PDB file of C-alpha atoms in Angstrom:
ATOM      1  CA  UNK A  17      -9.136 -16.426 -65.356  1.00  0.00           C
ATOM      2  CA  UNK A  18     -12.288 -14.590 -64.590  1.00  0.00           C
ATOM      3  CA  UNK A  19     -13.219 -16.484 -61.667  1.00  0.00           C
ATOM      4  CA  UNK A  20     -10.078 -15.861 -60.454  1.00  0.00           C
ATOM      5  CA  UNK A  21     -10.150 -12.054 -60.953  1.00  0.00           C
ATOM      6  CA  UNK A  22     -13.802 -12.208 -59.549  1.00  0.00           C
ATOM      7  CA  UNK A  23     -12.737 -14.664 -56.616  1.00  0.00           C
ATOM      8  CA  UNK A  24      -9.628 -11.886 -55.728  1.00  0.00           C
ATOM      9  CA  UNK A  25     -12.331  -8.727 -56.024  1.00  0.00           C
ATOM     10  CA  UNK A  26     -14.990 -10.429 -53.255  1.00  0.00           C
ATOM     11  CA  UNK A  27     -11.578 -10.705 -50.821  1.00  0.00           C
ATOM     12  CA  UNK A  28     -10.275  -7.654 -51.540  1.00  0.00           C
ATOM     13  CA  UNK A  29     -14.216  -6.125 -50.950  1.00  0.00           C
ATOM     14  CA  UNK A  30     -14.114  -8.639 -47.613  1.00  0.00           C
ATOM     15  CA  UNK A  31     -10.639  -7.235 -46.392  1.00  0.00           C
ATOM     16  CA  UNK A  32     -11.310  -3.853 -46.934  1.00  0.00           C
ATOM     17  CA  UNK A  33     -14.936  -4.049 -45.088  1.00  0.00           C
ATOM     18  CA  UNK A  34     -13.560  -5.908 -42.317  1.00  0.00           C
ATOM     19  CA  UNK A  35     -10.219  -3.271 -41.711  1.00  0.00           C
ATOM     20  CA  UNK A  36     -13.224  -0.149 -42.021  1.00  0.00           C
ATOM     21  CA  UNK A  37     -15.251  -2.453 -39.186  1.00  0.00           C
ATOM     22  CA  UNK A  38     -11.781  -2.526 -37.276  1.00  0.00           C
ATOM     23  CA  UNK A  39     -10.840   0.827 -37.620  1.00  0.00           C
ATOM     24  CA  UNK A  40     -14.590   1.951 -36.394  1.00  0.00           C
ATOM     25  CA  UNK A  41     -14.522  -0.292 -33.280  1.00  0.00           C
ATOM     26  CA  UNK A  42     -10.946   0.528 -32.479  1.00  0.00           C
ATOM     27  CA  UNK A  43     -12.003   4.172 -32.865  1.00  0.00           C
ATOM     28  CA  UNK A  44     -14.981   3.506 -30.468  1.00  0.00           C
ATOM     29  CA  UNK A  45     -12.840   1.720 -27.805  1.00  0.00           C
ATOM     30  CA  UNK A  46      -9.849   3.834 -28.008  1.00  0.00           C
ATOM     31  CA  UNK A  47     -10.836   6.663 -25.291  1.00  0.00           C
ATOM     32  CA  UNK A  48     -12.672   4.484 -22.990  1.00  0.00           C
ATOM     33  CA  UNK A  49      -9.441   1.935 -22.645  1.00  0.00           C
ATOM     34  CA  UNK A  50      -7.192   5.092 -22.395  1.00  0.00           C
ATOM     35  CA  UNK A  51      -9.811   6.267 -19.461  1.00  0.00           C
ATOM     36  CA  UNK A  52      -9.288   2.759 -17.273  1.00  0.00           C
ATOM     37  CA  UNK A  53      -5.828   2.627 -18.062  1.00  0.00           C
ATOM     38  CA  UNK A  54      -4.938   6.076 -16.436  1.00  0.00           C
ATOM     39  CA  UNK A  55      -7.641   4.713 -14.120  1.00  0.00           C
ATOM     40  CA  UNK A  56      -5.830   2.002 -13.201  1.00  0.00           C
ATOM     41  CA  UNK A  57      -2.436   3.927 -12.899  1.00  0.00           C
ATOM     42  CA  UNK A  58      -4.117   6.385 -10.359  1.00  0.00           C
ATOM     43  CA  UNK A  59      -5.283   3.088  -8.204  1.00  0.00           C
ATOM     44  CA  UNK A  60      -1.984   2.268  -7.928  1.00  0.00           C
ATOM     45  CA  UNK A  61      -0.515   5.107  -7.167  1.00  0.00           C
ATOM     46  CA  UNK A  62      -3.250   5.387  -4.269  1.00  0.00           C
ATOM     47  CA  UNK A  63      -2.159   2.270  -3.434  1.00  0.00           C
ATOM     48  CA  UNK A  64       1.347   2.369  -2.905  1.00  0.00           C
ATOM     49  CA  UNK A  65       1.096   6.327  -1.477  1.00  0.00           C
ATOM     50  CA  UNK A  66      -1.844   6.267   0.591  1.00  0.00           C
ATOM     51  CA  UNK A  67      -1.007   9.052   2.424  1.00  0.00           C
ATOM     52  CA  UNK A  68      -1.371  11.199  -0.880  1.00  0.00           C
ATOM     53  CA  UNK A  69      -4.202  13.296  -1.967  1.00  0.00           C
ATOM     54  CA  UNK A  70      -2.559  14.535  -5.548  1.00  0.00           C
ATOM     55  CA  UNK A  71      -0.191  13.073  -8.006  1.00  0.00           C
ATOM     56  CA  UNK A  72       1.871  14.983 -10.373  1.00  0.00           C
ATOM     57  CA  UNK A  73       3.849  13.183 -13.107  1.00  0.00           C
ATOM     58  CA  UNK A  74       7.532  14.807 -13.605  1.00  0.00           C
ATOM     59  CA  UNK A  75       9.525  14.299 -16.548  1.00  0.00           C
ATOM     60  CA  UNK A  76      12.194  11.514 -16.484  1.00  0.00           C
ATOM     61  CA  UNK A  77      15.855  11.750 -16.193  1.00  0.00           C
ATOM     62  CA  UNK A  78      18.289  11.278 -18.902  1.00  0.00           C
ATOM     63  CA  UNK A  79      19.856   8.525 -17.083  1.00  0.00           C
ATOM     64  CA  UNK A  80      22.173   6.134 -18.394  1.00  0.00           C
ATOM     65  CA  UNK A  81      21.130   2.109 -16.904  1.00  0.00           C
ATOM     66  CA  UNK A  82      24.316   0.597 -17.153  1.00  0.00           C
ATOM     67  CA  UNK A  83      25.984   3.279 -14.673  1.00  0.00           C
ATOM     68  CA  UNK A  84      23.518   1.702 -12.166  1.00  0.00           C
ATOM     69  CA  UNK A  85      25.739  -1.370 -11.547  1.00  0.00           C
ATOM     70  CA  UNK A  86      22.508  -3.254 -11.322  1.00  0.00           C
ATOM     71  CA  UNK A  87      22.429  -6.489 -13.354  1.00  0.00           C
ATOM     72  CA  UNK A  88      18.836  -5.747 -14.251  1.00  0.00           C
ATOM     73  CA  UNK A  89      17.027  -5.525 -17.551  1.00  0.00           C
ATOM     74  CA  UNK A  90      14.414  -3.098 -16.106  1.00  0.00           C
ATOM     75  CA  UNK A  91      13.716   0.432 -16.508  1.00  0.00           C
ATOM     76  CA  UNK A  92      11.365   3.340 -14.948  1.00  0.00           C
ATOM     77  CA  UNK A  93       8.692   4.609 -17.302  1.00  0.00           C
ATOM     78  CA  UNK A  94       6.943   7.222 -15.541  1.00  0.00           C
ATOM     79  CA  UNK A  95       7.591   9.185 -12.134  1.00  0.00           C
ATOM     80  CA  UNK A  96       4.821  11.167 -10.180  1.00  0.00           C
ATOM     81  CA  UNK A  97       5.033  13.307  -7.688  1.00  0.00           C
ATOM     82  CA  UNK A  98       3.278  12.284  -4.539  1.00  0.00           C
ATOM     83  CA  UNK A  99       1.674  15.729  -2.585  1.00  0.00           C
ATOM     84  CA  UNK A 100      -0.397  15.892   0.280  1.00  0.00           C
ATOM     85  CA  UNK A 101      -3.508  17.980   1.013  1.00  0.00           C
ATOM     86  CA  UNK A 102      -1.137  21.168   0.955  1.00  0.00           C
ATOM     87  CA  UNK A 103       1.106  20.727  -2.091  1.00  0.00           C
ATOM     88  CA  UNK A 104       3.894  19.438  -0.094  1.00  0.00           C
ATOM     89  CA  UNK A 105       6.555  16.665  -1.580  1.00  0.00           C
ATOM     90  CA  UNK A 106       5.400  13.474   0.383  1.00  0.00           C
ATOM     91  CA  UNK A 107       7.796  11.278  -2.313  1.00  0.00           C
ATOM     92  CA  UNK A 108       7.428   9.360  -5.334  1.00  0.00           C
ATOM     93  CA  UNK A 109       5.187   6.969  -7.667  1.00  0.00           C
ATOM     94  CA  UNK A 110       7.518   5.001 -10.135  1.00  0.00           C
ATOM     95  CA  UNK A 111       6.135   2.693 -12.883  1.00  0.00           C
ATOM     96  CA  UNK A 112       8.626   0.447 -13.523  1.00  0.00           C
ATOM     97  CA  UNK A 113       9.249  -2.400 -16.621  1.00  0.00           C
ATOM     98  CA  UNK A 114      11.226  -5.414 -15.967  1.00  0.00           C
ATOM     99  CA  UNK A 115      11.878  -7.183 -19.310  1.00  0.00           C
ATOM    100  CA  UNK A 116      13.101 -10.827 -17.041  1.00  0.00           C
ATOM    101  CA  UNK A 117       9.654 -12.241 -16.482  1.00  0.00           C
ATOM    102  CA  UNK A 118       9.315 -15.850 -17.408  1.00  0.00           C
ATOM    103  CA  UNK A 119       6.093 -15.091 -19.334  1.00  0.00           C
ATOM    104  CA  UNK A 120       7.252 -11.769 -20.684  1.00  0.00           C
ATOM    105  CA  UNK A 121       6.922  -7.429 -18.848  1.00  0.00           C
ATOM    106  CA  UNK A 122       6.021  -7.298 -15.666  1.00  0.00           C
ATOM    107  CA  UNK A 123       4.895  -3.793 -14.785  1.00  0.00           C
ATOM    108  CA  UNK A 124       4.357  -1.967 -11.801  1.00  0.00           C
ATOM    109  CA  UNK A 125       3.912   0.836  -9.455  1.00  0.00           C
ATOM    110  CA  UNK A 126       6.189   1.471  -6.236  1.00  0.00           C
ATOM    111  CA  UNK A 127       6.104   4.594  -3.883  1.00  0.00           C
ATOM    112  CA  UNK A 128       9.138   5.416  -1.818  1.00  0.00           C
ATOM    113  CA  UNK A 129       9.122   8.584   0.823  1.00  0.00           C
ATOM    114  CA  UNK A 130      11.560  11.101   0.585  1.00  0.00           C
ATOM    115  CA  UNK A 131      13.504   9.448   3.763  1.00  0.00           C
ATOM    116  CA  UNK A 132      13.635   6.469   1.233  1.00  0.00           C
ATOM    117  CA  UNK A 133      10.943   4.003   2.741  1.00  0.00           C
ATOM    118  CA  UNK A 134       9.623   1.388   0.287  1.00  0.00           C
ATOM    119  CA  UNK A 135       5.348   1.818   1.146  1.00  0.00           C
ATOM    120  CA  UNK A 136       4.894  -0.882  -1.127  1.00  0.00           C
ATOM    121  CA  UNK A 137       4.806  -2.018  -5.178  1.00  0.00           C
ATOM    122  CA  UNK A 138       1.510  -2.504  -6.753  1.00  0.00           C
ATOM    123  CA  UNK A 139       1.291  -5.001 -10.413  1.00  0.00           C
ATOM    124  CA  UNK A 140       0.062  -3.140 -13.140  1.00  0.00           C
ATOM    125  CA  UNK A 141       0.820  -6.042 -15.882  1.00  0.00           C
ATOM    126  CA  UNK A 142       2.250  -9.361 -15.580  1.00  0.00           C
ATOM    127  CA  UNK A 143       1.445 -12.756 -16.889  1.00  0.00           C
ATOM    128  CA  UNK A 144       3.581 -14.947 -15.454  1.00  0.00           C
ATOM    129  CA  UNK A 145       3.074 -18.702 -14.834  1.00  0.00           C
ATOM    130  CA  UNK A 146      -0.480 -19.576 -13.446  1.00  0.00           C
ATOM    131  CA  UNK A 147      -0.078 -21.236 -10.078  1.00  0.00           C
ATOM    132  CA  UNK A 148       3.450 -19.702  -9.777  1.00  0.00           C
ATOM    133  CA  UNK A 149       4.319 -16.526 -11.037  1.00  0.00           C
ATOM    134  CA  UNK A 150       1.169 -15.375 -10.652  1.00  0.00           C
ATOM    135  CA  UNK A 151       1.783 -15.775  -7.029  1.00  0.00           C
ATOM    136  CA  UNK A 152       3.348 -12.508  -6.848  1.00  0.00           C
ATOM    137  CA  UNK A 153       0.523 -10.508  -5.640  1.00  0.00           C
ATOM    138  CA  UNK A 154       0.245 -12.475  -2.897  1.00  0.00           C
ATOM    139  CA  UNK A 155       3.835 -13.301  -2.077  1.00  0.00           C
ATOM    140  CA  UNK A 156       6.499 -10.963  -3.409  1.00  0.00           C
ATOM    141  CA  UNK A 157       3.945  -7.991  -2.711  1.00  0.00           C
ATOM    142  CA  UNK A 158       3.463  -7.874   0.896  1.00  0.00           C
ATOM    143  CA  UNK A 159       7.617  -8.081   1.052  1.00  0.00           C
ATOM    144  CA  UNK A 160       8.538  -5.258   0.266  1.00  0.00           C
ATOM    145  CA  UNK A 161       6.197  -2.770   1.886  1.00  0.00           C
ATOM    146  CA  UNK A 162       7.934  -1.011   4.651  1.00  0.00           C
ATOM    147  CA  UNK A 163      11.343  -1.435   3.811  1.00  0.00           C
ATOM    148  CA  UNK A 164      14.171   1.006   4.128  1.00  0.00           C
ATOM    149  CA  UNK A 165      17.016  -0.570   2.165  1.00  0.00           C
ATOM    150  CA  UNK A 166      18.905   0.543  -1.213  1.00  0.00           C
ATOM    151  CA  UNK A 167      18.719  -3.013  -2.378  1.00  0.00           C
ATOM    152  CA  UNK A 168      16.844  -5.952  -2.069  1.00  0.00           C
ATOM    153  CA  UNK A 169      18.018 -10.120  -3.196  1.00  0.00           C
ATOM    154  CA  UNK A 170      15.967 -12.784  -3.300  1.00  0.00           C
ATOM    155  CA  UNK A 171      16.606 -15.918  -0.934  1.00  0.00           C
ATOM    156  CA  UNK A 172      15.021 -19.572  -1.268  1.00  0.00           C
ATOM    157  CA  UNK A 173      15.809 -20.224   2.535  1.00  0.00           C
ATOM    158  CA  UNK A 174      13.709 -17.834   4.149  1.00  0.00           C
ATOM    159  CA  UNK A 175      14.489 -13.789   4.761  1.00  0.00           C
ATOM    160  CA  UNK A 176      16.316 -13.408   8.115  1.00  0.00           C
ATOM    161  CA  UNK A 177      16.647  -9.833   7.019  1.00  0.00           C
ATOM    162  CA  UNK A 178      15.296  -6.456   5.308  1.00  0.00           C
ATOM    163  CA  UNK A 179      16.571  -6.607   2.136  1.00  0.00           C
ATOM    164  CA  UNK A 180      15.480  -9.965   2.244  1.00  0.00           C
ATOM    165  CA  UNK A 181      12.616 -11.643  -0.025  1.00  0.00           C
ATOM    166  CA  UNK A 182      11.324 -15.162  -0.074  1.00  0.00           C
ATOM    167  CA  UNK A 183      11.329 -16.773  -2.831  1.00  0.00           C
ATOM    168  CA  UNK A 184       8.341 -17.647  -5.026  1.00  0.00           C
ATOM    169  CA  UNK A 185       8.367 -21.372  -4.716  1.00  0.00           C
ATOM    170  CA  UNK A 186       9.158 -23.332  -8.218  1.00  0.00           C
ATOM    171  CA  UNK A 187       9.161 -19.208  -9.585  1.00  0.00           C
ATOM    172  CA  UNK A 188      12.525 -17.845  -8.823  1.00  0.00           C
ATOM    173  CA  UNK A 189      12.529 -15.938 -12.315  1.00  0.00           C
ATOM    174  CA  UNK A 190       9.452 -14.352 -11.762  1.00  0.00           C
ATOM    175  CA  UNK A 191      11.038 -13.402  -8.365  1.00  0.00           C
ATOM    176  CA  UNK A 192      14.823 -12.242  -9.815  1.00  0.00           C
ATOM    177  CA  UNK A 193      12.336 -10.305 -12.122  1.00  0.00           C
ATOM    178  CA  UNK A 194      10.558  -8.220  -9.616  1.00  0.00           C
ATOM    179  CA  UNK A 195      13.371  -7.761  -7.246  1.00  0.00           C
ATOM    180  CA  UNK A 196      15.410  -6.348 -10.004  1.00  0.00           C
ATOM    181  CA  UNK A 197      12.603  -4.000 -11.148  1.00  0.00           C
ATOM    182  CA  UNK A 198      12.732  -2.551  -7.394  1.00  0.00           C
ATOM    183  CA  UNK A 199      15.922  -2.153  -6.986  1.00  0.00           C
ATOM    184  CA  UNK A 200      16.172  -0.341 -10.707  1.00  0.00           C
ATOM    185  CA  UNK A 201      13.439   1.657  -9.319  1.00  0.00           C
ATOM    186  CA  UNK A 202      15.064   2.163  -5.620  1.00  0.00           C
ATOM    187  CA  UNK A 203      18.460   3.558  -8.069  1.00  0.00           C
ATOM    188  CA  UNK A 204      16.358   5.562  -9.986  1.00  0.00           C
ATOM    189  CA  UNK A 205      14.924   7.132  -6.665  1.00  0.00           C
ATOM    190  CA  UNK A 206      18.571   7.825  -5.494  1.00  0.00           C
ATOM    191  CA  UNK A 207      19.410   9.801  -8.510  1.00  0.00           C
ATOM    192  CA  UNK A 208      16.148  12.123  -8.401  1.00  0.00           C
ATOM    193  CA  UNK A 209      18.688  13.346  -5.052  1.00  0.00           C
ATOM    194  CA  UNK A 210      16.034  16.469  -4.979  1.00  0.00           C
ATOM    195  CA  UNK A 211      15.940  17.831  -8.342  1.00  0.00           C
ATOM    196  CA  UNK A 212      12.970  16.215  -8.808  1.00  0.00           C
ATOM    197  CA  UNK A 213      11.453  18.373  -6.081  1.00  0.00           C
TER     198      UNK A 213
END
């Protein structure tokens, strides 16, 4: 009985030494992974509004999903602003979640101009399939950049037009997943309709 009562103090003393090491480290890290993720955000955001010298997040709408008519389990998590040299509306930066990835959230960044032009999405987080879904940087991304349209779909026999996008080969899901994200995130640019602005 005592070397049980001894054996259940040294793990207790072990836990709580390793949780105070924990706590420390995770107090030490906290601010500099905060820094590179809003790092990271404002790459993005450069990246799919290059045109913009300033960013200013806006608060989101109190929008319902379902009145979207979108079969999409996606939603928009934050919406900047995107202002030019003089202060003047240029468009938006959406982050967007899609919860249909086959290897879980796939986040990312999209800009659309005020006339409604797609410049382009940028992946924030997504670990999809290696060799496959992973392929969406270099195959889904370039898609979509340029594109006036209020909707996209996904084809496996090649885009013949706008709203078009090729398939990931042997990663359709990852695909459906994306697509859906922009086109939650195209909706959710239709119903800023200026009072955003």
């Amino acid at each position: 009985m005592k070397n049980m009562i001894k054996d259940a103090a040294i793990l207790f003393a072990i836990t709580l030494v390793a949780g105070l090491i924990l706590g420390v480290v995770y107090d030490i890290t906290k601010a500099p992974i905060a820094e590179q993720e809003i790092k990271a955000k404002n790459q993005a955001c450069q990246e799919v509004f290059g045109e913009a010298s300033s960013f200013e997040e806006i608060e989101l709408l109190a929008i319902n999903y379902d009145d979207s008519g979108l079969d999409a389990d996606a939603e928009v998590n934050t919406v900047n602003k995107a202002l030019d040299n003089s202060g003047e509306l240029l468009g938006y930066v959406l982050e967007v979640t899609t919860h249909e990835g086959y290897g879980g959230d796939i986040t990312f960044a999209m800009g659309v101009t005020l006339e409604g032009t797609l410049n382009g999405i940028s992946l924030l987080s997504i670990s999809e399939t290696p060799g496959l879904g992973m392929k969406a940087e270099e195959v889904l991304k370039p898609q979509f950049a340029g594109k006036t349209v209020s909707q996209f779909q996904y084809t496996k026999s090649g885009a013949t037009s706008d709203n078009q996008i090729d398939a990931i080969s042997g990663a359709t899901i990852t695909t459906n997943a994306v697509t859906s994200g922009v086109n939650t995130g195209l909706w959710y640019f239709s119903q800023l309709g200026g009072s955003a602005k």
